[in-house]
């Protein structure tokens, strides 16, 4: 009851209500509900193939849900026009599971790409300064003229993070930021996520099934099972959860 | 009555390609046309195929000339070899063979490139960054192939002429000036124009099919290989179909 009260006085920046989406007979999300509060790191936990990527692609408007409502920073995503979507996407950053760095472009061109449209009023030197600032934040200023194929997996993840952060979004959506990385690099990425939260006061949804990074980065956790949000709470609360499907993640 | 599965899939694919083409015509220009990317694609497409197209054109001219010599000699018409080779290459064989080479080289390249961009979510990433990926990737590439394939065909025609000149001189002795005159004089406007116009359609088809296969490729890395492969097959088939149409139309217009 007490936590309920505590929550109501915080601002909801992202609100997902009754979200359903199916691909043919594959009902991926069924009546999924989720709220993200300003300034928090919310981890969405779920098995592989449970629809975590589908969820955040709906939030950013890449997939259209069958039913439900998504409000991002007070605006309804589903009814948005192309221009409104573009404007919303400058305020919401998306870190892709596969990084999605453009193979045919250098690191600099990759970072400049979001500014093509959203930073057209900026001068050449301002763009350069933004690129270097973003790369320095992830500790890779020396890679600016390399191609993505010349970078290691962890470096690519950090460049992708820099590209997403270049527009200084208010909400970040991280799709499995540490999957496939060694424990040391994972910890570096987690530190970056925490740094982003502290410096830019970003609210984030982090998709993960890497429990050590969940422990390190989460303020709150939502567990996605069978297309629903079947449990939520902080790390300690969920370790005491008795549902075997939830317990499976915390052992 | 139910159509067999293969037929249904083919019809569905034709529908999808038509819809993709219609989308191209909805987004083909306008204020957000990616000029810089268009010129970059033109350069890439031309540059990457120039050597291959040149060699093909050269061999084409050489082989056509050597092979037609015995037949022409039977009729004592050896003087007519340059004219005959000229008409067959410029009118028909040059455009079709070069378009097929381009379908293999350019079509598969575009299919694989866009396919891997799709699989690694780069196309989604463009969308999220406020750039219309269809305009940035598809529209520029289709225009680039539409303009570059005709240029490559002209280049191949010229190289084929030199190949033919070389072959004539294996057994005979003709000056380049005389040969060129014979090669060019025989060509009427009604030979060159339809052949030139159809190459734009070949280029357009190669671009559209390559982009369609890549842009709509399914998830997974095997999707990339499949996209490249079927881009070549369908684009080559399209070249032949368009050629058939072109022949019928020029025939109807009395341009033969
Ligand atoms: N564009 C699509 N078309 C059809 N089915 C899709 C599409 N995208 C996702 N799916 C299906 O939705 C389900 C959930 O996929 P999703 O990518 O969200 O899983 P995930 O939870 O992110 O898993 P992972 O941890 O492996 O990334 C899968 O069964 C997948 O096959
Ligand atoms: Mg995923």
Short mmCIF file of N, CA, C and O in Angstrom, two decimals, chain B residues 9 13 39 44-45 47 63-64 73 75 79 85 96 101 131 134 159 166 171 174 177 180 183 194 197 200 214 219 236:
data_model
loop_
_atom_site.label_atom_id
_atom_site.label_comp_id
_atom_site.label_asym_id
_atom_site.label_seq_id
_atom_site.Cartn_x
_atom_site.Cartn_y
_atom_site.Cartn_z
N UNK B 9 1.67 -18.59 -55.04
CA UNK B 9 2.83 -17.83 -54.56
C UNK B 9 3.33 -16.86 -55.62
O UNK B 9 3.67 -15.72 -55.32
N UNK B 13 3.46 -12.87 -55.34
CA UNK B 13 4.72 -12.13 -55.51
C UNK B 13 4.57 -11.02 -56.54
O UNK B 13 5.05 -9.90 -56.34
N UNK B 39 23.79 10.33 -56.33
CA UNK B 39 25.03 10.40 -57.10
C UNK B 39 26.04 9.38 -56.60
O UNK B 39 26.79 8.80 -57.38
N UNK B 44 28.87 4.29 -57.62
CA UNK B 44 29.14 2.92 -57.20
C UNK B 44 28.73 1.92 -58.27
O UNK B 44 29.47 1.02 -58.63
N UNK B 45 27.51 2.10 -58.80
CA UNK B 45 26.98 1.15 -59.76
C UNK B 45 27.82 1.17 -61.04
O UNK B 45 28.24 0.13 -61.54
N UNK B 47 30.89 2.37 -61.49
CA UNK B 47 32.27 2.01 -61.23
C UNK B 47 32.47 0.51 -61.04
O UNK B 47 33.40 -0.08 -61.56
N UNK B 63 33.53 -12.14 -80.89
CA UNK B 63 32.94 -13.43 -81.21
C UNK B 63 31.93 -13.32 -82.34
O UNK B 63 31.93 -14.14 -83.27
N UNK B 64 31.09 -12.32 -82.27
CA UNK B 64 30.09 -12.13 -83.33
C UNK B 64 30.76 -12.01 -84.69
O UNK B 64 30.28 -12.56 -85.69
N UNK B 73 31.21 -15.17 -95.87
CA UNK B 73 32.14 -15.47 -96.95
C UNK B 73 31.49 -16.34 -98.02
O UNK B 73 31.75 -16.18 -99.22
N UNK B 75 28.59 -16.14 -99.14
CA UNK B 75 27.86 -15.27 -100.07
C UNK B 75 28.75 -14.19 -100.65
O UNK B 75 28.26 -13.28 -101.30
N UNK B 79 32.46 -7.82 -96.96
CA UNK B 79 32.45 -6.38 -96.74
C UNK B 79 31.31 -5.94 -95.83
O UNK B 79 31.33 -4.87 -95.25
N UNK B 85 27.28 -7.04 -87.98
CA UNK B 85 27.58 -7.12 -86.55
C UNK B 85 27.01 -5.89 -85.83
O UNK B 85 26.43 -5.99 -84.75
N UNK B 96 20.50 -6.60 -74.36
CA UNK B 96 20.03 -7.73 -73.56
C UNK B 96 21.17 -8.37 -72.77
O UNK B 96 21.04 -8.62 -71.57
N UNK B 101 23.99 -9.12 -67.60
CA UNK B 101 25.20 -9.00 -66.77
C UNK B 101 24.92 -8.06 -65.59
O UNK B 101 25.29 -8.35 -64.45
N UNK B 131 14.84 9.50 -40.98
CA UNK B 131 15.10 9.46 -42.42
C UNK B 131 14.21 8.38 -43.02
O UNK B 131 14.19 7.26 -42.51
N UNK B 134 12.87 4.26 -47.32
CA UNK B 134 12.47 3.96 -48.70
C UNK B 134 13.05 5.00 -49.66
O UNK B 134 13.58 4.68 -50.71
N UNK B 159 32.81 -0.49 -76.97
CA UNK B 159 33.88 -1.48 -76.82
C UNK B 159 33.68 -2.64 -77.78
O UNK B 159 34.64 -3.15 -78.38
N UNK B 166 38.93 -5.39 -84.26
CA UNK B 166 40.09 -6.25 -84.07
C UNK B 166 39.90 -7.58 -84.79
O UNK B 166 40.81 -8.08 -85.47
N UNK B 171 41.92 -11.33 -90.18
CA UNK B 171 42.01 -11.91 -91.52
C UNK B 171 42.08 -10.85 -92.61
O UNK B 171 42.39 -11.15 -93.73
N UNK B 174 41.45 -3.49 -92.61
CA UNK B 174 40.55 -2.36 -92.76
C UNK B 174 41.07 -1.25 -91.86
O UNK B 174 41.54 -1.52 -90.76
N UNK B 177 38.97 4.04 -89.51
CA UNK B 177 38.03 5.04 -89.98
C UNK B 177 36.97 4.41 -90.88
O UNK B 177 35.77 4.62 -90.71
N UNK B 180 34.69 2.07 -88.80
CA UNK B 180 33.73 2.82 -88.00
C UNK B 180 32.61 3.36 -88.86
O UNK B 180 31.44 3.32 -88.49
N UNK B 183 30.32 0.62 -89.70
CA UNK B 183 29.62 0.19 -88.48
C UNK B 183 28.47 1.14 -88.17
O UNK B 183 27.38 0.73 -87.78
N UNK B 194 14.70 2.70 -80.30
CA UNK B 194 14.03 1.70 -79.46
C UNK B 194 15.01 0.94 -78.59
O UNK B 194 14.74 0.66 -77.42
N UNK B 197 15.88 3.24 -75.72
CA UNK B 197 14.78 3.44 -74.76
C UNK B 197 14.59 2.21 -73.89
O UNK B 197 14.39 2.32 -72.68
N UNK B 200 16.53 1.81 -70.54
CA UNK B 200 16.05 2.48 -69.31
C UNK B 200 15.11 1.56 -68.54
O UNK B 200 15.17 1.47 -67.32
N UNK B 214 15.65 -7.22 -51.51
CA UNK B 214 16.41 -6.89 -50.31
C UNK B 214 15.54 -6.28 -49.23
O UNK B 214 15.56 -6.71 -48.08
N UNK B 219 13.56 -12.29 -42.06
CA UNK B 219 14.59 -12.29 -41.03
C UNK B 219 15.56 -13.44 -41.25
O UNK B 219 15.26 -14.41 -41.90
N UNK B 236 16.58 -11.09 -64.27
CA UNK B 236 16.92 -11.61 -65.59
C UNK B 236 15.66 -11.95 -66.37
O UNK B 236 15.53 -11.64 -67.55
#
